[in-house]
Amino acid sequence: MRYYPVLLDLVGRPAVVIGGGAIAEGKVAALVAAGARVTVIAPGLTGGLAARHRAGRFAHVARAYQHGDLAGAFLAIGATDDPEVNHAVHAEAVSVGALVNVVDDVPYCQFILPSILRRGDFTVAVSSAGHAPALAVRVRERLERELGDEYGRFLELAAELRAPLAMAVPDFQRRKAIWYRLVDSDVLVLLRAGQEMRARARVAEITGVELAGASGRESSAEIAGRSRPDGPGTVYLVGAGPGDPRLITARGLGLLAQADVVVYDRLVSAALLEQARSDAELIYVGKAPGAHCVQQDGINDLLVREARFGKMVVRLKGGDPFVFGRGAEEALACVEAGVPVEVVPGVSSVLGATASAGIPVTARGLAGGFAVITAHRAGPEDCHDWAALARMDTLVVLMGVERLPQVVERLLANGRTPDTPVAIVENGTLATERVIEATLANVVERAQAAGAHPPAVVVVGETVRLRGALTPRAATDLTADLSAADDRHVA
Ligand SMILES: C[S@@+](CC[C@H](N)C(=O)[O-])C[C@H]1O[C@@H](n2cnc3c(N)ncnc32)[C@H](O)[C@@H]1O
């Protein structure tokens, strides 16, 4: 075993980060979140770091690294783009006995940073010993889809339960058996569904220990009864934008930085969540294809419940909250419960992913209008007017990868010509963005061959042709040997 895995308690310990660029940003956020006393030494800071510095999260020494900067440090991170500086940081850290990591330079690391999944106190660390961090990230992402916020909540219950259970059941073996019964029970499922009170009742049933609030499902009346005397907090339905964390609105970012509770979806980027207060409660309610998910009623109840506690709740939703995001239901639940709610629009993937791929949804002379649909309605319960949709200049289809054959078939059956250009934009605006270009005649085949997968928008219409002219990368791709298609463009 090359590395010995440990979890460090950094609360109050001095940590020094040398460098103020994009790489330092993530390291600083993680150190601050872990409670370290962080000092960043760098002549300048990225916008994100500067914002955190203004919020008092860490100290900043605005100059280049000098020998002596690591005096008293418990941990040091070399994150400049100058290997000489990074190596000098390493040498000083070793001489003062500080743990040191030089980013992306394994021989100069006494410790390496695993890919982390957190759900409250529940932590999963995945490491490839520095050989293939991308693999560790993918494994973590897979786990992220599986393991929701209920794991953190389970640990909160477990922390409450530990002492009373030890008193009630002094025999270690019996207690151990009870813990396994709890872990194997439906408590996690109830927590995932937002049914906290029922989960507590289940814990009481299994352990014989009554925790506060173990009486059963919390009713709306109970929730209302617990309103703080100074009134409920506000729920902000905030559009997080299509993927790139920089595409959230200034209003959305400001609210995110102040929220007590952030309730977020699967497509919301981790970099955005880092903008939340370090003591904010982050609650994952994402819906991964094929995995359990928190039911919509559970999410509505959660928003109302947290606001009833007087908390400022940011409900962070991918794209725009009112575009196929069930934002309307969440807003209505708040209104019905008398909880103030504000909607902060976001850049929808409808416009964000298409623009990022160089595809205008309207263009003088080519497209005078566009329509947006979800392909979920292209199933047996179809209620779209396909004749009208087939006549639209540009059609943008969300959630369209799975039902692409049905969408294509309906458009062709209603008179759209087979040579109409089509593009599938996967992971729009993200570093992993990929565009598959085709026509209505061959898009299903090409999507299959390229392994198209969600999240993706499908764009149908003549403006797809502008992509070559509007994105230099795409223009090069178009003239390149088609067999050498790269990972951003599969033609
Ligand atoms: C439940 S809908 C939510 C839409 C979101 N409210 C919006 O305004 O973008 C999810 C769908 O949005 C699209 N989508 C979201 N993010 C995307 C991205 N980065 N690239 C391409 N499509 C995306 C996909 O069609 C995905 O299946």
Short mmCIF file of C-alpha atoms in Angstrom, two decimals, residues 1-455:
data_model
loop_
_atom_site.label_atom_id
_atom_site.label_comp_id
_atom_site.label_asym_id
_atom_site.label_seq_id
_atom_site.Cartn_x
_atom_site.Cartn_y
_atom_site.Cartn_z
CA MET A 1 0.00 0.00 0.00
CA ARG A 2 1.61 3.25 -1.15
CA TYR A 3 -0.54 5.59 0.96
CA TYR A 4 -1.96 5.34 4.46
CA PRO A 5 -5.51 6.78 4.42
CA VAL A 6 -6.39 9.11 7.29
CA LEU A 7 -8.96 11.85 7.90
CA LEU A 8 -7.34 14.95 9.43
CA ASP A 9 -8.95 17.20 12.02
CA LEU A 10 -7.86 20.64 10.82
CA VAL A 11 -10.13 22.76 13.01
CA GLY A 12 -8.14 25.82 14.09
CA ARG A 13 -4.89 24.56 12.57
CA PRO A 14 -2.78 26.86 10.42
CA ALA A 15 -2.72 25.92 6.74
CA VAL A 16 -0.82 27.89 4.12
CA VAL A 17 -1.68 27.82 0.42
CA ILE A 18 0.88 29.28 -1.95
CA GLY A 19 -0.86 30.44 -5.13
CA GLY A 20 -4.11 32.25 -5.81
CA GLY A 21 -5.21 30.74 -9.13
CA ALA A 22 -7.96 28.36 -10.16
CA ILE A 23 -6.17 25.32 -8.70
CA ALA A 24 -5.66 26.99 -5.35
CA GLU A 25 -9.35 27.91 -5.27
CA GLY A 26 -10.64 24.38 -4.71
CA LYS A 27 -7.94 23.61 -2.14
CA VAL A 28 -8.67 26.78 -0.16
CA ALA A 29 -12.43 26.09 -0.19
CA ALA A 30 -11.88 22.57 1.16
CA LEU A 31 -9.47 23.72 3.86
CA VAL A 32 -11.81 26.52 4.97
CA ALA A 33 -14.74 24.09 5.02
CA ALA A 34 -12.68 21.78 7.25
CA GLY A 35 -12.19 24.64 9.73
CA ALA A 36 -8.48 25.27 9.11
CA ARG A 37 -6.99 28.75 9.68
CA VAL A 38 -6.01 29.38 6.09
CA THR A 39 -3.50 31.89 4.76
CA VAL A 40 -3.13 32.32 1.02
CA ILE A 41 0.13 33.77 -0.23
CA ALA A 42 -0.16 35.05 -3.79
CA PRO A 43 0.18 38.40 -5.56
CA GLY A 44 -3.39 38.09 -6.91
CA LEU A 45 -6.54 36.03 -6.34
CA THR A 46 -9.17 34.61 -8.70
CA GLY A 47 -12.61 36.21 -8.53
CA GLY A 48 -13.91 33.31 -6.44
CA LEU A 49 -11.05 33.51 -3.97
CA ALA A 50 -11.33 37.29 -3.76
CA ALA A 51 -15.04 36.93 -2.91
CA ARG A 52 -14.27 34.41 -0.18
CA HIS A 53 -11.49 36.62 1.13
CA ARG A 54 -13.86 39.59 1.32
CA ALA A 55 -16.23 37.34 3.26
CA GLY A 56 -13.42 36.83 5.81
CA ARG A 57 -12.91 33.14 5.12
CA PHE A 58 -9.09 33.31 5.05
CA ALA A 59 -6.10 35.64 5.37
CA HIS A 60 -4.35 36.85 2.25
CA VAL A 61 -0.73 37.95 1.94
CA ALA A 62 -0.61 39.79 -1.38
CA ARG A 63 2.86 38.95 -2.62
CA ALA A 64 4.88 36.07 -3.97
CA TYR A 65 6.07 33.28 -1.65
CA GLN A 66 9.18 33.96 0.46
CA HIS A 67 11.22 31.53 2.50
CA GLY A 68 9.90 31.70 6.07
CA ASP A 69 6.22 31.89 5.07
CA LEU A 70 5.59 28.40 6.41
CA ALA A 71 6.74 29.12 9.98
CA GLY A 72 4.17 27.51 12.31
CA ALA A 73 2.20 25.90 9.47
CA PHE A 74 0.60 22.53 10.14
CA LEU A 75 -0.07 21.93 6.46
CA ALA A 76 1.11 23.59 3.26
CA ILE A 77 -0.06 23.41 -0.33
CA GLY A 78 2.10 24.54 -3.25
CA ALA A 79 -0.34 25.58 -5.98
CA THR A 80 1.58 28.01 -8.15
CA ASP A 81 2.31 27.36 -11.81
CA ASP A 82 6.05 27.70 -11.18
CA PRO A 83 7.66 24.33 -10.30
CA GLU A 84 10.68 26.08 -8.76
CA VAL A 85 8.48 27.96 -6.29
CA ASN A 86 6.47 24.83 -5.55
CA HIS A 87 9.64 22.86 -4.85
CA ALA A 88 10.95 25.60 -2.57
CA VAL A 89 7.63 25.41 -0.69
CA HIS A 90 8.10 21.66 -0.40
CA ALA A 91 11.66 22.05 0.94
CA GLU A 92 10.63 24.61 3.55
CA ALA A 93 7.60 22.55 4.62
CA VAL A 94 9.81 19.50 5.14
CA SER A 95 12.29 21.56 7.15
CA VAL A 96 9.58 22.96 9.48
CA GLY A 97 7.75 19.64 9.78
CA ALA A 98 4.56 20.74 7.98
CA LEU A 99 2.60 18.27 5.88
CA VAL A 100 3.00 19.32 2.27
CA ASN A 101 1.26 18.75 -1.05
CA VAL A 102 2.47 20.20 -4.32
CA VAL A 103 -0.43 20.12 -6.73
CA ASP A 104 0.05 17.67 -9.58
CA ASP A 105 3.62 16.84 -8.57
CA VAL A 106 3.40 13.52 -6.74
CA PRO A 107 7.12 13.22 -5.80
CA TYR A 108 6.69 16.48 -3.86
CA CYS A 109 3.64 15.35 -1.93
CA GLN A 110 3.70 13.93 1.57
CA PHE A 111 -0.02 13.47 1.26
CA ILE A 112 -2.35 13.39 -1.69
CA LEU A 113 -5.94 14.58 -1.86
CA PRO A 114 -8.56 11.98 -2.66
CA SER A 115 -11.73 12.68 -4.57
CA ILE A 116 -14.31 13.35 -1.86
CA LEU A 117 -18.02 12.70 -1.55
CA ARG A 118 -19.66 14.32 1.45
CA ARG A 119 -23.10 13.95 2.85
CA GLY A 120 -22.97 15.83 6.14
CA ASP A 121 -20.51 13.93 8.31
CA PHE A 122 -20.61 10.96 5.96
CA THR A 123 -17.44 11.02 3.89
CA VAL A 124 -16.24 8.77 1.11
CA ALA A 125 -12.71 9.33 -0.14
CA VAL A 126 -11.61 7.74 -3.40
CA SER A 127 -7.97 7.69 -4.43
CA SER A 128 -6.01 6.38 -7.38
CA ALA A 129 -2.70 7.10 -5.59
CA GLY A 130 -2.24 9.97 -8.04
CA HIS A 131 -2.04 7.65 -11.08
CA ALA A 132 -5.46 8.46 -12.56
CA PRO A 133 -7.36 11.11 -10.58
CA ALA A 134 -9.97 11.16 -13.37
CA LEU A 135 -10.87 7.56 -12.52
CA ALA A 136 -11.31 8.48 -8.86
CA VAL A 137 -13.55 11.39 -9.90
CA ARG A 138 -15.73 9.12 -12.04
CA VAL A 139 -16.09 6.56 -9.24
CA ARG A 140 -16.99 9.35 -6.84
CA GLU A 141 -19.57 10.65 -9.32
CA ARG A 142 -21.08 7.19 -9.54
CA LEU A 143 -21.32 7.07 -5.75
CA GLU A 144 -22.76 10.57 -5.74
CA ARG A 145 -25.70 9.33 -7.76
CA GLU A 146 -26.22 6.43 -5.35
CA LEU A 147 -25.63 8.03 -1.98
CA GLY A 148 -27.81 11.00 -1.17
CA ASP A 149 -28.06 13.42 1.70
CA GLU A 150 -29.88 10.75 3.72
CA TYR A 151 -26.48 9.36 4.69
CA GLY A 152 -25.58 12.61 6.46
CA ARG A 153 -29.00 12.68 8.11
CA PHE A 154 -28.59 9.07 9.19
CA LEU A 155 -25.35 10.02 10.93
CA GLU A 156 -27.10 12.88 12.71
CA LEU A 157 -29.65 10.39 14.04
CA ALA A 158 -26.87 7.96 14.90
CA ALA A 159 -25.04 10.65 16.88
CA GLU A 160 -28.24 11.33 18.88
CA LEU A 161 -28.79 7.64 19.40
CA ARG A 162 -25.30 6.49 20.39
CA ALA A 163 -25.29 7.44 24.09
CA PRO A 164 -28.92 6.51 24.97
CA LEU A 165 -28.58 3.20 23.14
CA ALA A 166 -25.37 2.39 25.03
CA MET A 167 -27.27 3.01 28.29
CA ALA A 168 -30.30 0.99 27.22
CA VAL A 169 -28.32 -1.92 25.76
CA PRO A 170 -25.02 -2.26 27.63
CA ASP A 171 -24.13 -5.60 26.00
CA PHE A 172 -21.78 -4.81 23.11
CA GLN A 173 -22.75 -7.75 20.89
CA ARG A 174 -26.48 -7.04 21.20
CA ARG A 175 -25.86 -3.37 20.51
CA LYS A 176 -23.80 -4.20 17.45
CA ALA A 177 -26.63 -6.39 16.11
CA ILE A 178 -29.07 -3.49 16.61
CA TRP A 179 -26.81 -1.09 14.68
CA TYR A 180 -26.73 -3.52 11.76
CA ARG A 181 -30.51 -3.88 11.85
CA LEU A 182 -30.81 -0.11 11.74
CA VAL A 183 -28.40 0.23 8.83
CA ASP A 184 -30.18 -2.54 6.91
CA SER A 185 -33.66 -1.17 7.65
CA ASP A 186 -35.71 1.34 5.65
CA VAL A 187 -34.53 4.27 7.79
CA LEU A 188 -32.26 5.47 4.98
CA VAL A 189 -35.10 5.21 2.47
CA LEU A 190 -37.42 7.22 4.74
CA LEU A 191 -34.73 9.87 5.22
CA ARG A 192 -34.16 10.00 1.47
CA ALA A 193 -37.87 10.65 0.99
CA GLY A 194 -37.65 13.53 3.48
CA GLN A 195 -39.77 11.62 6.02
CA GLU A 196 -37.65 12.50 9.02
CA MET A 197 -40.33 11.87 11.62
CA ARG A 198 -41.21 8.45 10.24
CA ALA A 199 -37.51 7.62 10.16
CA ARG A 200 -37.27 8.53 13.84
CA ALA A 201 -40.30 6.38 14.61
CA ARG A 202 -38.59 3.47 12.82
CA VAL A 203 -35.40 4.01 14.82
CA ALA A 204 -37.47 3.86 18.02
CA GLU A 205 -39.18 0.65 16.85
CA ILE A 206 -35.87 -1.07 16.10
CA THR A 207 -33.81 0.14 19.05
CA GLY A 208 -36.40 0.72 21.75
CA VAL A 209 -34.89 4.18 22.23
CA GLU A 210 -37.30 7.06 21.70
CA LEU A 211 -35.61 10.00 20.01
CA ALA A 212 -37.20 13.45 20.00
CA GLY A 213 -39.93 13.65 17.35
CA ALA A 214 -40.28 9.88 16.96
CA SER A 215 -44.06 10.05 16.86
CA GLY A 216 -44.55 9.52 13.12
CA ARG A 217 -44.91 11.48 9.87
CA GLU A 218 -44.77 15.19 10.46
CA SER A 219 -48.02 16.77 9.29
CA SER A 220 -48.28 20.20 7.67
CA ALA A 221 -50.05 21.37 10.83
CA GLU A 222 -47.09 20.21 12.91
CA ILE A 223 -44.73 21.95 10.56
CA ALA A 224 -46.79 25.12 10.75
CA GLY A 225 -46.97 24.86 14.54
CA ARG A 226 -43.19 24.97 14.72
CA SER A 227 -42.99 28.33 12.93
CA ARG A 228 -40.62 30.69 14.62
CA PRO A 229 -42.39 33.57 16.30
CA ASP A 230 -40.54 36.02 14.05
CA GLY A 231 -42.04 34.34 10.97
CA PRO A 232 -40.78 31.92 8.40
CA GLY A 233 -37.65 32.38 6.34
CA THR A 234 -37.77 32.79 2.57
CA VAL A 235 -37.32 30.13 -0.07
CA TYR A 236 -35.36 31.30 -3.11
CA LEU A 237 -35.75 29.13 -6.19
CA VAL A 238 -32.45 29.91 -7.86
CA GLY A 239 -31.46 28.90 -11.39
CA ALA A 240 -27.92 27.57 -11.26
CA GLY A 241 -27.40 27.89 -15.01
CA PRO A 242 -26.66 25.15 -17.51
CA GLY A 243 -23.49 23.70 -15.99
CA ASP A 244 -20.54 26.09 -16.03
CA PRO A 245 -20.65 27.54 -12.49
CA ARG A 246 -19.84 31.03 -13.81
CA LEU A 247 -23.20 31.18 -15.55
CA ILE A 248 -25.29 31.64 -12.41
CA THR A 249 -26.73 35.18 -12.09
CA ALA A 250 -25.16 37.72 -9.72
CA ARG A 251 -28.39 37.68 -7.66
CA GLY A 252 -28.33 33.88 -7.47
CA LEU A 253 -24.69 33.82 -6.36
CA GLY A 254 -25.31 36.48 -3.72
CA LEU A 255 -28.22 34.51 -2.25
CA LEU A 256 -26.26 31.27 -2.37
CA ALA A 257 -23.45 32.86 -0.37
CA GLN A 258 -25.91 33.86 2.38
CA ALA A 259 -28.20 30.84 2.60
CA ASP A 260 -28.62 28.79 5.79
CA VAL A 261 -29.74 25.80 3.76
CA VAL A 262 -29.02 24.90 0.14
CA VAL A 263 -31.24 22.22 -1.42
CA TYR A 264 -29.67 21.15 -4.69
CA ASP A 265 -30.09 18.92 -7.72
CA ARG A 266 -27.85 16.44 -9.48
CA LEU A 267 -26.79 18.75 -12.30
CA VAL A 268 -25.64 21.55 -9.97
CA SER A 269 -21.85 21.86 -10.05
CA ALA A 270 -19.72 21.23 -6.96
CA ALA A 271 -17.88 24.50 -7.62
CA LEU A 272 -21.13 26.40 -7.08
CA LEU A 273 -21.82 24.62 -3.82
CA GLU A 274 -18.43 25.78 -2.62
CA GLN A 275 -19.79 29.32 -2.80
CA ALA A 276 -22.22 28.51 0.01
CA ARG A 277 -21.33 29.47 3.58
CA SER A 278 -19.06 26.90 5.15
CA ASP A 279 -21.69 26.32 7.85
CA ALA A 280 -24.61 26.17 5.41
CA GLU A 281 -26.50 22.89 5.34
CA LEU A 282 -26.24 21.35 1.88
CA ILE A 283 -29.08 18.94 1.10
CA TYR A 284 -28.93 16.78 -2.01
CA VAL A 285 -32.28 15.86 -3.53
CA GLY A 286 -31.06 14.93 -6.99
CA LYS A 287 -32.76 12.45 -9.21
CA ALA A 288 -30.30 10.10 -10.84
CA PRO A 289 -31.64 7.98 -13.66
CA GLY A 290 -32.40 4.52 -12.32
CA ALA A 291 -31.58 5.30 -8.67
CA HIS A 292 -33.94 6.04 -5.76
CA CYS A 293 -34.86 9.65 -5.60
CA VAL A 294 -36.44 12.01 -3.16
CA GLN A 295 -40.08 12.33 -4.22
CA GLN A 296 -41.27 15.78 -5.29
CA ASP A 297 -43.64 15.97 -2.29
CA GLY A 298 -40.66 15.27 -0.03
CA ILE A 299 -38.75 18.17 -1.62
CA ASN A 300 -41.73 20.52 -1.27
CA ASP A 301 -42.15 19.54 2.40
CA LEU A 302 -38.43 19.99 2.99
CA LEU A 303 -38.43 23.54 1.61
CA VAL A 304 -41.47 24.50 3.66
CA ARG A 305 -40.13 22.82 6.79
CA GLU A 306 -36.73 24.52 6.64
CA ALA A 307 -38.29 27.92 5.96
CA ARG A 308 -40.69 27.36 8.87
CA PHE A 309 -37.64 27.13 11.09
CA GLY A 310 -36.92 30.72 10.02
CA LYS A 311 -34.09 29.68 7.72
CA MET A 312 -33.05 31.28 4.48
CA VAL A 313 -33.41 28.45 1.98
CA VAL A 314 -31.85 28.45 -1.46
CA ARG A 315 -33.32 25.81 -3.74
CA LEU A 316 -30.62 25.55 -6.40
CA LYS A 317 -31.94 24.07 -9.63
CA GLY A 318 -30.14 23.29 -12.89
CA GLY A 319 -30.71 25.83 -15.68
CA ASP A 320 -33.81 27.93 -15.05
CA PRO A 321 -36.16 26.90 -12.23
CA PHE A 322 -39.26 27.25 -14.39
CA VAL A 323 -38.05 25.26 -17.40
CA PHE A 324 -38.96 21.60 -16.89
CA GLY A 325 -37.62 21.73 -13.36
CA ARG A 326 -40.83 21.37 -11.34
CA GLY A 327 -40.05 24.82 -10.02
CA ALA A 328 -43.68 25.82 -10.34
CA GLU A 329 -44.75 23.02 -7.98
CA GLU A 330 -42.14 24.02 -5.44
CA ALA A 331 -43.12 27.69 -5.63
CA LEU A 332 -46.82 26.78 -5.27
CA ALA A 333 -46.12 24.57 -2.25
CA CYS A 334 -44.43 27.54 -0.57
CA VAL A 335 -47.25 29.93 -1.46
CA GLU A 336 -49.85 27.45 -0.17
CA ALA A 337 -47.91 27.06 3.08
CA GLY A 338 -47.63 30.83 3.50
CA VAL A 339 -43.86 30.75 3.08
CA PRO A 340 -42.40 33.70 1.15
CA VAL A 341 -40.84 32.53 -2.10
CA GLU A 342 -38.79 34.34 -4.74
CA VAL A 343 -37.77 32.94 -8.11
CA VAL A 344 -34.35 33.90 -9.43
CA PRO A 345 -34.16 33.01 -13.11
CA GLY A 346 -31.21 31.13 -14.51
CA VAL A 347 -29.65 30.53 -17.92
CA SER A 348 -31.56 27.52 -19.17
CA SER A 349 -29.70 24.75 -20.98
CA VAL A 350 -32.14 25.56 -23.80
CA LEU A 351 -30.13 28.70 -24.50
CA GLY A 352 -26.89 27.99 -22.62
CA ALA A 353 -25.97 24.63 -24.14
CA THR A 354 -26.97 25.72 -27.65
CA ALA A 355 -25.05 29.00 -27.45
CA SER A 356 -22.01 27.24 -26.04
CA ALA A 357 -22.08 24.84 -29.00
CA GLY A 358 -22.27 27.78 -31.42
CA ILE A 359 -25.89 27.20 -32.40
CA PRO A 360 -28.18 30.26 -32.36
CA VAL A 361 -31.82 29.36 -31.77
CA THR A 362 -32.88 32.24 -34.02
CA ALA A 363 -30.94 33.86 -36.85
CA ARG A 364 -32.11 36.41 -39.38
CA GLY A 365 -33.07 34.67 -42.59
CA LEU A 366 -32.71 31.16 -41.13
CA ALA A 367 -34.94 30.92 -38.09
CA GLY A 368 -37.56 33.39 -36.91
CA GLY A 369 -38.67 31.46 -33.85
CA PHE A 370 -38.08 28.39 -31.75
CA ALA A 371 -39.99 25.93 -29.62
CA VAL A 372 -38.86 23.96 -26.59
CA ILE A 373 -40.29 20.60 -25.60
CA THR A 374 -39.42 17.67 -23.39
CA ALA A 375 -39.13 14.32 -25.12
CA HIS A 376 -40.84 12.71 -22.14
CA ARG A 377 -44.03 13.76 -23.86
CA ALA A 378 -43.04 11.81 -26.98
CA GLY A 379 -44.08 8.58 -25.28
CA PRO A 380 -47.46 6.88 -25.28
CA GLU A 381 -49.02 9.82 -23.40
CA ASP A 382 -47.97 12.11 -26.26
CA CYS A 383 -49.89 15.36 -26.34
CA HIS A 384 -47.63 17.52 -28.50
CA ASP A 385 -48.89 19.03 -31.73
CA TRP A 386 -46.20 17.44 -33.87
CA ALA A 387 -47.49 19.03 -37.06
CA ALA A 388 -46.89 22.45 -35.52
CA LEU A 389 -43.54 21.39 -34.03
CA ALA A 390 -42.38 20.03 -37.40
CA ARG A 391 -43.06 23.48 -38.89
CA MET A 392 -41.05 25.37 -36.20
CA ASP A 393 -37.84 26.89 -37.55
CA THR A 394 -35.84 25.62 -34.57
CA LEU A 395 -36.93 22.92 -32.17
CA VAL A 396 -35.02 22.35 -28.93
CA VAL A 397 -35.73 19.05 -27.21
CA LEU A 398 -34.80 18.48 -23.57
CA MET A 399 -34.43 15.05 -22.00
CA GLY A 400 -34.32 13.80 -25.57
CA VAL A 401 -31.57 11.19 -25.70
CA GLU A 402 -33.66 8.20 -24.69
CA ARG A 403 -36.68 9.05 -26.84
CA LEU A 404 -34.71 10.37 -29.81
CA PRO A 405 -36.11 7.73 -32.23
CA GLN A 406 -39.70 8.70 -31.38
CA VAL A 407 -38.97 12.43 -31.75
CA VAL A 408 -37.33 11.88 -35.14
CA GLU A 409 -40.08 9.59 -36.34
CA ARG A 410 -42.81 12.11 -35.41
CA LEU A 411 -41.01 15.03 -37.05
CA LEU A 412 -40.47 13.06 -40.28
CA ALA A 413 -44.05 11.79 -40.26
CA ASN A 414 -45.23 15.40 -40.03
CA GLY A 415 -43.29 16.66 -43.00
CA ARG A 416 -39.87 17.73 -41.68
CA THR A 417 -37.35 16.82 -44.36
CA PRO A 418 -34.77 14.09 -43.65
CA ASP A 419 -31.85 16.43 -44.49
CA THR A 420 -32.78 18.87 -41.68
CA PRO A 421 -29.65 19.46 -39.59
CA VAL A 422 -29.69 18.18 -36.01
CA ALA A 423 -27.18 18.60 -33.18
CA ILE A 424 -27.01 16.87 -29.84
CA VAL A 425 -25.21 19.00 -27.26
CA GLU A 426 -24.10 16.91 -24.31
CA ASN A 427 -22.86 18.51 -21.07
CA GLY A 428 -23.28 21.94 -22.62
CA THR A 429 -21.02 24.71 -21.22
CA LEU A 430 -18.93 22.22 -19.26
CA ALA A 431 -15.37 21.12 -20.01
CA THR A 432 -16.86 17.80 -21.07
CA GLU A 433 -19.19 19.39 -23.65
CA ARG A 434 -19.57 17.27 -26.75
CA VAL A 435 -21.56 17.95 -29.89
CA ILE A 436 -22.85 15.29 -32.22
CA GLU A 437 -23.91 16.70 -35.59
CA ALA A 438 -26.22 14.85 -37.95
CA THR A 439 -29.42 15.16 -39.94
CA LEU A 440 -32.88 13.88 -39.11
CA ALA A 441 -32.13 10.95 -41.43
CA ASN A 442 -29.07 9.70 -39.52
CA VAL A 443 -29.14 11.25 -36.05
CA VAL A 444 -30.44 8.15 -34.29
CA GLU A 445 -27.68 6.03 -35.77
CA ARG A 446 -25.00 8.64 -35.01
CA ALA A 447 -26.21 9.18 -31.47
CA GLN A 448 -26.06 5.45 -30.87
CA ALA A 449 -22.62 5.08 -32.43
CA ALA A 450 -21.26 7.99 -30.37
CA GLY A 451 -22.89 6.71 -27.16
CA ALA A 452 -24.85 9.95 -26.61
CA HIS A 453 -25.96 10.35 -23.03
CA PRO A 454 -27.82 12.84 -20.82
CA PRO A 455 -27.74 15.65 -19.99
#
